[in-house]
JSON list of C-alpha atoms in Angstrom, two decimals:
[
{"chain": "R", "resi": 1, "resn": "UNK", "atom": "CA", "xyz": [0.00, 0.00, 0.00]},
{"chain": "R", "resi": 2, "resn": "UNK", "atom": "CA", "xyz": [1.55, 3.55, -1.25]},
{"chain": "R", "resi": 3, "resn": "UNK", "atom": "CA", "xyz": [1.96, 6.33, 1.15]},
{"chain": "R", "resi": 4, "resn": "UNK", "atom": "CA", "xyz": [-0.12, 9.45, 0.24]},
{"chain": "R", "resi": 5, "resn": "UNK", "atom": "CA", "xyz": [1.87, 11.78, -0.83]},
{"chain": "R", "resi": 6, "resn": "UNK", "atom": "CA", "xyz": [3.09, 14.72, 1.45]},
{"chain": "R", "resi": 7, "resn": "UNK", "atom": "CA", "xyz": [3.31, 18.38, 0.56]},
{"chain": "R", "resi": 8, "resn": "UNK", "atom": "CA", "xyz": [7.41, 19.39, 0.33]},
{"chain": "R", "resi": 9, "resn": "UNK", "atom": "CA", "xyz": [8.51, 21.63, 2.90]},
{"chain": "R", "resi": 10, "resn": "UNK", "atom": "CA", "xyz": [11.13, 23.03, 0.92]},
{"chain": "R", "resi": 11, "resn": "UNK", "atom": "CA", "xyz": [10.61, 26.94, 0.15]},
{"chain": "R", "resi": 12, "resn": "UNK", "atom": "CA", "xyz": [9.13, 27.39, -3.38]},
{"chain": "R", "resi": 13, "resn": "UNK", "atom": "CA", "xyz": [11.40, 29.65, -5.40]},
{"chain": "R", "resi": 14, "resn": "UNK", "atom": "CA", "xyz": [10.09, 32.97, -6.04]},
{"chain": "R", "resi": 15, "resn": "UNK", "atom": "CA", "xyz": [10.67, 35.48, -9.20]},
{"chain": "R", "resi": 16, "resn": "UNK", "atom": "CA", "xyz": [13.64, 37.22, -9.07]},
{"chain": "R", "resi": 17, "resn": "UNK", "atom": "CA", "xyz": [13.26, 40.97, -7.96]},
{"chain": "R", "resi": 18, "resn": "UNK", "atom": "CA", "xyz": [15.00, 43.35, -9.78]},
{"chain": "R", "resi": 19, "resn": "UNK", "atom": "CA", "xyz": [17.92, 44.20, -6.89]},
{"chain": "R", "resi": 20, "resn": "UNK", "atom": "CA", "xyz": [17.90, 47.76, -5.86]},
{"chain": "R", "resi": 21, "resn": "UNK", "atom": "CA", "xyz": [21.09, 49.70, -5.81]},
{"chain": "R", "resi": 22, "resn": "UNK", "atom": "CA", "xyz": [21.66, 50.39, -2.08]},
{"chain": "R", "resi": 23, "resn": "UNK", "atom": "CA", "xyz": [24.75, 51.74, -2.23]},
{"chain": "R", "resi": 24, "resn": "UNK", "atom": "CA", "xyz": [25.12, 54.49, 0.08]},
{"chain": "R", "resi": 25, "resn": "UNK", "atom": "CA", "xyz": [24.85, 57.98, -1.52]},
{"chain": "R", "resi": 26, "resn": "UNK", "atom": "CA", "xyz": [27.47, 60.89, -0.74]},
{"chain": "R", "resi": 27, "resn": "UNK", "atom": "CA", "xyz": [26.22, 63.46, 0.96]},
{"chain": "R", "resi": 28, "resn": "UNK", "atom": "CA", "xyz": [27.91, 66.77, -0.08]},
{"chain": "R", "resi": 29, "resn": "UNK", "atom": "CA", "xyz": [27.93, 69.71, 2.31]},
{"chain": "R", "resi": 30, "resn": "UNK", "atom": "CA", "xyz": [26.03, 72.45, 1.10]},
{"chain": "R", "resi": 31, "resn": "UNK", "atom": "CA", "xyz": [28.24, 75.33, 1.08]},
{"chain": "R", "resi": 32, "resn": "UNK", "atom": "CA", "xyz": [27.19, 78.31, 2.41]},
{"chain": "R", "resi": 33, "resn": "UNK", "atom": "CA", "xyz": [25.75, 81.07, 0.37]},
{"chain": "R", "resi": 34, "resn": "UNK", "atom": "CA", "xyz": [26.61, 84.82, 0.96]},
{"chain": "R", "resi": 35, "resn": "UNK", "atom": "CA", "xyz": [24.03, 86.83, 2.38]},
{"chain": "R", "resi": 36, "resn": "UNK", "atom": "CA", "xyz": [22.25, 89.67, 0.27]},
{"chain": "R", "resi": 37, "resn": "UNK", "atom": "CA", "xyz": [22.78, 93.16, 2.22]},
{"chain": "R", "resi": 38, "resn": "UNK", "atom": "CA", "xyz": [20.49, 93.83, 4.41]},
{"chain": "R", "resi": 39, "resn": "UNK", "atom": "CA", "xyz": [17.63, 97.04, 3.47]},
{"chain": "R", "resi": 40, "resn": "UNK", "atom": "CA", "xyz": [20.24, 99.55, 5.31]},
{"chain": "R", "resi": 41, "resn": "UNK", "atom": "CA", "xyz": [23.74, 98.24, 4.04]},
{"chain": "R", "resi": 42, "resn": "UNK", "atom": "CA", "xyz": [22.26, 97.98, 0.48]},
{"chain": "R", "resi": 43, "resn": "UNK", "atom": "CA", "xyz": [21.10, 101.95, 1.25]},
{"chain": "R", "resi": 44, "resn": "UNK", "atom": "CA", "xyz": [24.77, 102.98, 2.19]},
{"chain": "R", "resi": 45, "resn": "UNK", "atom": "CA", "xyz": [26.27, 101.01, -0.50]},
{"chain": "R", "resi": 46, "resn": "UNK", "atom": "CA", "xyz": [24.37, 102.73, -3.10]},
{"chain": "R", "resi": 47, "resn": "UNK", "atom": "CA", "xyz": [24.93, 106.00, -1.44]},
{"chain": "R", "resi": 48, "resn": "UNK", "atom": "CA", "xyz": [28.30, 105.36, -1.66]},
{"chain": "R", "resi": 49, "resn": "UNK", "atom": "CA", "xyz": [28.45, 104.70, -5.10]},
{"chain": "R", "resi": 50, "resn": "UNK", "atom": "CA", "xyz": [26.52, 107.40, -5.54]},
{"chain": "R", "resi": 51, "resn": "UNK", "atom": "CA", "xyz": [29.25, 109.90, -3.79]},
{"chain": "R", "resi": 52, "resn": "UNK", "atom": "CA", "xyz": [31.94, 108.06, -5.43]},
{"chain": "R", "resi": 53, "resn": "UNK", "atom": "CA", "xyz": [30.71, 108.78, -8.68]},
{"chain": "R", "resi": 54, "resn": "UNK", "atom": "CA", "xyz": [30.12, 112.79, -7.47]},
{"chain": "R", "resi": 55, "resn": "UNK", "atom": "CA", "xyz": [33.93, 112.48, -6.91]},
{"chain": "R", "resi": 56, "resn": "UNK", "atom": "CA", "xyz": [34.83, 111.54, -9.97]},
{"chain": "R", "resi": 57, "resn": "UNK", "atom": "CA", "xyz": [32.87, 113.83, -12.09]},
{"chain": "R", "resi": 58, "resn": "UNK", "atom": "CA", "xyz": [34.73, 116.90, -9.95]},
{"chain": "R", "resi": 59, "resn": "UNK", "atom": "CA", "xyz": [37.86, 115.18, -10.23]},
{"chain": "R", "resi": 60, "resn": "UNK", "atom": "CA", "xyz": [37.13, 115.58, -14.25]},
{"chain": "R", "resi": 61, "resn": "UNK", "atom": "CA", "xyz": [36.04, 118.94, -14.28]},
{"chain": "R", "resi": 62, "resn": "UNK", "atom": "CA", "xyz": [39.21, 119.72, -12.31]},
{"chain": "R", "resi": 63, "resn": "UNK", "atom": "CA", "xyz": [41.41, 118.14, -14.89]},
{"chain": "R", "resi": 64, "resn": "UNK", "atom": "CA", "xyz": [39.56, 119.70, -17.30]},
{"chain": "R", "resi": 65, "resn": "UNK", "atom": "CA", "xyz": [40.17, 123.61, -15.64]},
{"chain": "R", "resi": 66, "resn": "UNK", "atom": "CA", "xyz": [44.07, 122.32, -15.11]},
{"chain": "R", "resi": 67, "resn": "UNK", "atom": "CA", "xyz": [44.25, 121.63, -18.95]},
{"chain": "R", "resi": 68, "resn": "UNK", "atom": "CA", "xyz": [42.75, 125.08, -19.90]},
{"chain": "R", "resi": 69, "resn": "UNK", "atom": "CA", "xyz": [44.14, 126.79, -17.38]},
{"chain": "R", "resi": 70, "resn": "UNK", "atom": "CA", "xyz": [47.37, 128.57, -16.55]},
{"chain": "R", "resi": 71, "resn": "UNK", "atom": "CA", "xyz": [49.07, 128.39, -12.98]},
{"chain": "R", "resi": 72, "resn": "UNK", "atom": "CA", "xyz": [48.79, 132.28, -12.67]},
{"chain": "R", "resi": 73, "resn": "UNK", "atom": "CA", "xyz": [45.04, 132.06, -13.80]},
{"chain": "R", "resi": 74, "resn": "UNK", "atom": "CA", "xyz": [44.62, 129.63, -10.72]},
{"chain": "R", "resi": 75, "resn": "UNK", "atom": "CA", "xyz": [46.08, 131.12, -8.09]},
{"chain": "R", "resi": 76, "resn": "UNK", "atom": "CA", "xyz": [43.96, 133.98, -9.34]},
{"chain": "R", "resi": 77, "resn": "UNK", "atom": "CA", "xyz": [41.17, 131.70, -9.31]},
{"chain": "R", "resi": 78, "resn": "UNK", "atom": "CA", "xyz": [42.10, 130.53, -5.84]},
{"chain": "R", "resi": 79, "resn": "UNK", "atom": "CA", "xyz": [42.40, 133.89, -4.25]},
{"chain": "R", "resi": 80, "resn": "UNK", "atom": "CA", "xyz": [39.39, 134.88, -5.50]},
{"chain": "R", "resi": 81, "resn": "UNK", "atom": "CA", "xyz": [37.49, 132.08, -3.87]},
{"chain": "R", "resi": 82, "resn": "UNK", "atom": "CA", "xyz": [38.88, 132.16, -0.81]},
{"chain": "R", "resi": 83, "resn": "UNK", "atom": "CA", "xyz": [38.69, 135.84, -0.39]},
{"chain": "R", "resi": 84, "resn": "UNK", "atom": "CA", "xyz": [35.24, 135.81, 1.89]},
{"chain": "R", "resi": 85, "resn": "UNK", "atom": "CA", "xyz": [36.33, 132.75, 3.96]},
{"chain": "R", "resi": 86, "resn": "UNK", "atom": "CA", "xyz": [39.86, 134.60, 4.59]},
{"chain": "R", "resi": 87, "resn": "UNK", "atom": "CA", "xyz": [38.31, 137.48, 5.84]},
{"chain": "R", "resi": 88, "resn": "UNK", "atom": "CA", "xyz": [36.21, 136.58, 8.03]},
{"chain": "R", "resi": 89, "resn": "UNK", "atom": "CA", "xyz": [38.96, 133.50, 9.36]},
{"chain": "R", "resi": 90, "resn": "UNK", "atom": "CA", "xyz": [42.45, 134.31, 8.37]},
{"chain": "R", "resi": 91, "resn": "UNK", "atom": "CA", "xyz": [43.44, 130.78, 9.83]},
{"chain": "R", "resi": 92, "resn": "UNK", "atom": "CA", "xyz": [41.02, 129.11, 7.97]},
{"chain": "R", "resi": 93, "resn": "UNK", "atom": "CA", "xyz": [43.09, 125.80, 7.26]},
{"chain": "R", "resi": 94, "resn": "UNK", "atom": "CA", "xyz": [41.45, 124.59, 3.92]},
{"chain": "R", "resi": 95, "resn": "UNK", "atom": "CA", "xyz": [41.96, 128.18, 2.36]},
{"chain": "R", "resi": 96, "resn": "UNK", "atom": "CA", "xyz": [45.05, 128.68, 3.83]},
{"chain": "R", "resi": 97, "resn": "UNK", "atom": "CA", "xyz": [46.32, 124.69, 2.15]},
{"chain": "R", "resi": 98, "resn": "UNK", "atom": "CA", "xyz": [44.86, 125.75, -1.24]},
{"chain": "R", "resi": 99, "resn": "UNK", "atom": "CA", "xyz": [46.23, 129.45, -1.26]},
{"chain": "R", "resi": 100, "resn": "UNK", "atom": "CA", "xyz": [50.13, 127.74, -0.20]},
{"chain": "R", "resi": 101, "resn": "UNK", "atom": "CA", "xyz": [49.66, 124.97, -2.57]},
{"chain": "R", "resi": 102, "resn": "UNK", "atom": "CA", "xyz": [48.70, 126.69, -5.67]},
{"chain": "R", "resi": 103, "resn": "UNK", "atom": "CA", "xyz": [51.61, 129.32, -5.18]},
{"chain": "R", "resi": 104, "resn": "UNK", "atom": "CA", "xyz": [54.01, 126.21, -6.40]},
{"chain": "R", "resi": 105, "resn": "UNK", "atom": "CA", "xyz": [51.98, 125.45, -9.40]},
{"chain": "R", "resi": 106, "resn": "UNK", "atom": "CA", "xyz": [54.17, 125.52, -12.67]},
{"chain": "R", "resi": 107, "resn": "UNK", "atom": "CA", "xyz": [53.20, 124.18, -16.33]},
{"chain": "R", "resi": 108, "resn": "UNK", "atom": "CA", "xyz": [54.79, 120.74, -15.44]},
{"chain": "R", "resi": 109, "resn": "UNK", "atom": "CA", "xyz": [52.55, 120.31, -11.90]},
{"chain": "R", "resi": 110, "resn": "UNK", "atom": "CA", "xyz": [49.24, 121.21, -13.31]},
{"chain": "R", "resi": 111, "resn": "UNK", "atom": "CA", "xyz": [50.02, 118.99, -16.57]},
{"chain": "R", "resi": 112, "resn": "UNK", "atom": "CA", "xyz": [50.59, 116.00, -14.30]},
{"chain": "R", "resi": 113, "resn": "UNK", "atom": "CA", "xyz": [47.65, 116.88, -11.96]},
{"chain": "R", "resi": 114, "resn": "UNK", "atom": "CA", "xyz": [44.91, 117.18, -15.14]},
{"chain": "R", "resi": 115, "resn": "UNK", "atom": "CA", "xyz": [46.28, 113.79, -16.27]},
{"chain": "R", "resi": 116, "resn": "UNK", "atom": "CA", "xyz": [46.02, 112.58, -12.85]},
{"chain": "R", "resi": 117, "resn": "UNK", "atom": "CA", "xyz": [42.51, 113.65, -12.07]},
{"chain": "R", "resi": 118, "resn": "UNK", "atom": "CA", "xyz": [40.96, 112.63, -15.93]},
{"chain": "R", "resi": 119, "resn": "UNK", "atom": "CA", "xyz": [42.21, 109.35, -15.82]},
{"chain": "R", "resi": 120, "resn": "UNK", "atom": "CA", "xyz": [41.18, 108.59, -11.58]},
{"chain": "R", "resi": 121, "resn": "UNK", "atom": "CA", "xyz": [37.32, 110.78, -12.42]},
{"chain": "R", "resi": 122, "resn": "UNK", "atom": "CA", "xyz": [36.76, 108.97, -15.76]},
{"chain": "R", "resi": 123, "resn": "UNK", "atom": "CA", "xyz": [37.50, 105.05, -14.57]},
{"chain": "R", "resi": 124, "resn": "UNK", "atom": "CA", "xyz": [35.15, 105.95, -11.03]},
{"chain": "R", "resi": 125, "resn": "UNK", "atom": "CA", "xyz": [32.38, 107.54, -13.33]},
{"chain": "R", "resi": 126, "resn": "UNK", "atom": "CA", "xyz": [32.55, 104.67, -15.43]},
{"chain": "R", "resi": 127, "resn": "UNK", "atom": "CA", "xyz": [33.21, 101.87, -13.33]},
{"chain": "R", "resi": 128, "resn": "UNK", "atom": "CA", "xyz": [30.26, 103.21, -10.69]},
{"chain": "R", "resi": 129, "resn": "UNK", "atom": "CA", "xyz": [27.93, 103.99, -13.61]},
{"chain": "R", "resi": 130, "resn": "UNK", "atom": "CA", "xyz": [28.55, 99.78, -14.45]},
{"chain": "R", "resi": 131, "resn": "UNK", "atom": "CA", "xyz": [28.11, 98.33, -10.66]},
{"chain": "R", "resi": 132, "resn": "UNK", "atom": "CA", "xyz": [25.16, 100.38, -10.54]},
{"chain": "R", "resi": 133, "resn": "UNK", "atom": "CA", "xyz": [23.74, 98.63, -13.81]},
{"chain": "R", "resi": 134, "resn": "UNK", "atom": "CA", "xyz": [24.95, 95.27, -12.16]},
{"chain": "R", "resi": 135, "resn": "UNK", "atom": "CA", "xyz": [27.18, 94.35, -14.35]},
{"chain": "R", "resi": 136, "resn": "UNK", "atom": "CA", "xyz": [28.70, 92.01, -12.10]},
{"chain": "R", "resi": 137, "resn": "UNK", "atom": "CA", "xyz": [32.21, 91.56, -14.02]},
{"chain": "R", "resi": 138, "resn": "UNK", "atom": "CA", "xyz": [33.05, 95.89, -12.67]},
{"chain": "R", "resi": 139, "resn": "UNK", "atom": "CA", "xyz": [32.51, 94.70, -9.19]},
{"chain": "R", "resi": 140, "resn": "UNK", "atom": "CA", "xyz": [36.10, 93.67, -9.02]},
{"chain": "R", "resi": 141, "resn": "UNK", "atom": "CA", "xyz": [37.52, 95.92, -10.92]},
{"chain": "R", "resi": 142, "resn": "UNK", "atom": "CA", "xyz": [36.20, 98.95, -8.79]},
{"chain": "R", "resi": 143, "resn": "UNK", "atom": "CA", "xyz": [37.57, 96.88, -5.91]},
{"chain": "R", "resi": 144, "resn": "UNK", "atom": "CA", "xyz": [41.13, 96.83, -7.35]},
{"chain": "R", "resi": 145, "resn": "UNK", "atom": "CA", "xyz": [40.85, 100.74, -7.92]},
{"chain": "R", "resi": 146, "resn": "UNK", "atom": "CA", "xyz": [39.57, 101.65, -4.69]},
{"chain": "R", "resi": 147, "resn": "UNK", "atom": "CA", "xyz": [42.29, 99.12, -3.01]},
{"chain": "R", "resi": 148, "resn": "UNK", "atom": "CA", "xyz": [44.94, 100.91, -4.98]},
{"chain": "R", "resi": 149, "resn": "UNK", "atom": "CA", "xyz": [43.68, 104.21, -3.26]},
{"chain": "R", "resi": 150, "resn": "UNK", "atom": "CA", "xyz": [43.55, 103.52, -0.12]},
{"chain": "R", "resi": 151, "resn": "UNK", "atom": "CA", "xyz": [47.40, 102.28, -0.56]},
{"chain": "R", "resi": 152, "resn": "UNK", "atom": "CA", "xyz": [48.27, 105.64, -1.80]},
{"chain": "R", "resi": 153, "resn": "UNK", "atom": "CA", "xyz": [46.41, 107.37, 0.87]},
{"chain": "R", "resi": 154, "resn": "UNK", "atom": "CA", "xyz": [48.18, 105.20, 3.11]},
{"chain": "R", "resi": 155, "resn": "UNK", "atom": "CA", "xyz": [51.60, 106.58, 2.25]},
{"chain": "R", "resi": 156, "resn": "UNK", "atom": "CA", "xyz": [50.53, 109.70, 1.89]},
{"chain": "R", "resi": 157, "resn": "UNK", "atom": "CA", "xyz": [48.87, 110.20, 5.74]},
{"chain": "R", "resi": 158, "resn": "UNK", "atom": "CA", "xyz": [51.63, 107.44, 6.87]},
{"chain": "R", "resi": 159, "resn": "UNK", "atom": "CA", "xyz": [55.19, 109.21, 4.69]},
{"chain": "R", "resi": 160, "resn": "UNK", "atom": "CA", "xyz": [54.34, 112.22, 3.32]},
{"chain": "R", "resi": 161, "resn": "UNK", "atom": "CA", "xyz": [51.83, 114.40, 5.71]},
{"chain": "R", "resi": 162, "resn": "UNK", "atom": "CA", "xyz": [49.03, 113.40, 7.73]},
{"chain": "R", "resi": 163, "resn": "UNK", "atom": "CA", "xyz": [45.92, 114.55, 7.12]},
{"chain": "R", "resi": 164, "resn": "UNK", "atom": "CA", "xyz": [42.33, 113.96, 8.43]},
{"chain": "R", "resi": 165, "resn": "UNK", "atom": "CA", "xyz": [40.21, 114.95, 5.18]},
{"chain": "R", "resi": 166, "resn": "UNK", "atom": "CA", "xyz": [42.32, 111.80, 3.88]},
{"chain": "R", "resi": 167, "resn": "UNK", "atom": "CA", "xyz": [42.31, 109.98, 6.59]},
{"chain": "R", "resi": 168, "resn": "UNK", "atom": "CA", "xyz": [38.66, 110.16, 6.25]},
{"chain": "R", "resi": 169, "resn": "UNK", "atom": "CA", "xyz": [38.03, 109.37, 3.19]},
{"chain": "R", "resi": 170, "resn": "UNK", "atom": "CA", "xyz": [40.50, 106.31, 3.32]},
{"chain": "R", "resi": 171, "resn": "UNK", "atom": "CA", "xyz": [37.97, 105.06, 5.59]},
{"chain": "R", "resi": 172, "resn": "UNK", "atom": "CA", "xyz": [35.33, 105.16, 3.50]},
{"chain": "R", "resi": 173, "resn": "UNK", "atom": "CA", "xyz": [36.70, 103.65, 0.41]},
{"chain": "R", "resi": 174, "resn": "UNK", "atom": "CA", "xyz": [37.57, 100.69, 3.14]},
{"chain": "R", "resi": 175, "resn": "UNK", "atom": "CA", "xyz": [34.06, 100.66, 3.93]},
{"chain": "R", "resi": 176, "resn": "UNK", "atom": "CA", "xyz": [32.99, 100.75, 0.36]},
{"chain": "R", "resi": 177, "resn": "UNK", "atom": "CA", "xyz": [35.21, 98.21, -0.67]},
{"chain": "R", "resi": 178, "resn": "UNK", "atom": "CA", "xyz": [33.81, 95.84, 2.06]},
{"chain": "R", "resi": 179, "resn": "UNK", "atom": "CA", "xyz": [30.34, 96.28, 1.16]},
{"chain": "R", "resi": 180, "resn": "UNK", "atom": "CA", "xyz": [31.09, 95.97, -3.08]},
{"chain": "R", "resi": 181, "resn": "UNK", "atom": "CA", "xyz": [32.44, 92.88, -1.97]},
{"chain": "R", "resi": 182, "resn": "UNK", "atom": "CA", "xyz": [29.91, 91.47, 0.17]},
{"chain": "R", "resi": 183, "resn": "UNK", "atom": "CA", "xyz": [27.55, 92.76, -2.65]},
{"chain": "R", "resi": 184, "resn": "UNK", "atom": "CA", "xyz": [29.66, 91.07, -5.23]},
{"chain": "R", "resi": 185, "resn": "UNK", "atom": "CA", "xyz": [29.69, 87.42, -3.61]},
{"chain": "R", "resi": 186, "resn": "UNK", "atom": "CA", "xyz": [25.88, 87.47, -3.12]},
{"chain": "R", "resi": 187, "resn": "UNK", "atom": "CA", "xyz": [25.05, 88.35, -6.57]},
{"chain": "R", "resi": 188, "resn": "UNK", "atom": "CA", "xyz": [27.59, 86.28, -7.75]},
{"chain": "R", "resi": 189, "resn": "UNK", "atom": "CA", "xyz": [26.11, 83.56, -5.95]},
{"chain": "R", "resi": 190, "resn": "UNK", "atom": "CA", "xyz": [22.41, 84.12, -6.97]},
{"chain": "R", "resi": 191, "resn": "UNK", "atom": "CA", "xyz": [23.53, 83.98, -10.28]},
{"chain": "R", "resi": 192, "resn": "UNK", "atom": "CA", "xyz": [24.97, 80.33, -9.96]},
{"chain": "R", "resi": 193, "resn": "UNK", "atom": "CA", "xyz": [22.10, 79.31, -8.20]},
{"chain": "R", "resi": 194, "resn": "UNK", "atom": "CA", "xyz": [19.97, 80.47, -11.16]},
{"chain": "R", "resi": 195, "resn": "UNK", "atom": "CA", "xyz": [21.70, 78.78, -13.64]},
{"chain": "R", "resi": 196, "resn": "UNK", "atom": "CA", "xyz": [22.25, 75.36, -11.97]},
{"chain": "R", "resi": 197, "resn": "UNK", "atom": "CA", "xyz": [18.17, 74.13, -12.50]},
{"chain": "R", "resi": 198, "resn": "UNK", "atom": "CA", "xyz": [18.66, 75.21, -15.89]},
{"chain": "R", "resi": 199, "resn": "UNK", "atom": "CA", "xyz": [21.97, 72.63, -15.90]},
{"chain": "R", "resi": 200, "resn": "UNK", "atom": "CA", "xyz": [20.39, 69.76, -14.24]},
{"chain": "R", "resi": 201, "resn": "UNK", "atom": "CA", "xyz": [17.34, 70.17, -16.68]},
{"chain": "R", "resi": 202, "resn": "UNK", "atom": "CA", "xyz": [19.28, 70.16, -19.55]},
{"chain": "R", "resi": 203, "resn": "UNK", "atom": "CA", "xyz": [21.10, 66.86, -18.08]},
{"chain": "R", "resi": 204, "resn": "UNK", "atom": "CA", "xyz": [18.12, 65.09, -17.54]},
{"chain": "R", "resi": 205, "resn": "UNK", "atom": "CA", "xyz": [16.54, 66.30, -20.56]},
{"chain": "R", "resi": 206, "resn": "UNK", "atom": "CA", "xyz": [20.11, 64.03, -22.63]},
{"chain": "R", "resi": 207, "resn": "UNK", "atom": "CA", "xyz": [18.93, 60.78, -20.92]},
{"chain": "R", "resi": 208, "resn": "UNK", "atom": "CA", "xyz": [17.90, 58.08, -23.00]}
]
């Protein structure tokens, strides 16, 4: 007499699952972005600019007036101007510095001071009139001009003579350049992170 049969207890073999990769994905530190300005930084900085620019268009028009005219016309000019001020405060120090400084002017001086004050007005004007627009490729080139000012304001108040009017204003070209820079990095970084979706899109869009 057969035995009935009995079921197997062996484990039926299933369908093979497609294997999942598991391999353990890199995580990659987000850097961290710069910060925009903040409503009141933004404010100065574009005041700034704004002042910086002012001083280059009278640094043109007083390269212009050195071109046209003659060291005795300007101490003329001078004298004139100061007149008023002189009267009323005959140790009035900024009348007193331009009357003593444009009684050495010769052809050769005010030749080398137009040139000077053309070329430093025009490349603020223009480089200001560009950050302004954005144009984000002037940001460090009005860095590298302010930077070489304040070096030459530094040996002037540090070798030459100190002064506070330039001591002054070296501290505010530091100030600006801090700020163009802090500007600069943000934008710079806003514009990366607009182009990147725009990458991976174009990535995924190549996929077969």
């Amino acid at each position: 007499m057969t035995e009935p049969h009995r079921p197997s207890n062996r484990p039926r073999p299933t369908s093979a699952e497609p294997k999942q990769d598991q391999r353990p994905v890199s995580k990659v530190p987000a850097t961290k972005e710069a910060e925009p300005l903040s409503p009141a930084l933004d404010k100065t900085f574009k005041i700034g600019l704004v002042l910086k620019g002012l001083d280059g268009i009278l640094e043109v028009i007083g390269g212009i007036l050195l071109l046209f005219l003659t060291p005795t016309a300007i101490q003329h000019l001078v004298r004139v101007l100061t007149a008023h001020e002189l009267s009323e405060d005959p140790h009035d120090l900024i009348a007193r510095y331009l009357l003593h400084t444009t009684a050495h002017l010769h052809h050769g001086t005010t030749l080398f001071g137009a040139i000077y004050l053309l070329s430093h007005g025009i490349a603020k004007i223009v480089l200001v009139a560009l950050v302004l627009r954005d144009k984000l490729w002037a940001y460090p080139w009005l860095i590298g001009l302010l930077l070489a000012f304040i070096a030459y304001q530094l040996y002037q108040i540090t070798a030459v003579h100190f002064s506070v009017g330039l001591t002054l204003l070296t501290v505010f070209d530091a100030i600006l350049v801090w700020l163009t820079w802090r500007e600069y990095r943000a934008k710079r970084a806003h514009q990366r992170g607009a182009r990147s979706p725009v990458a991976v899109s174009s990535a995924g869009s190549r996929r077969p």
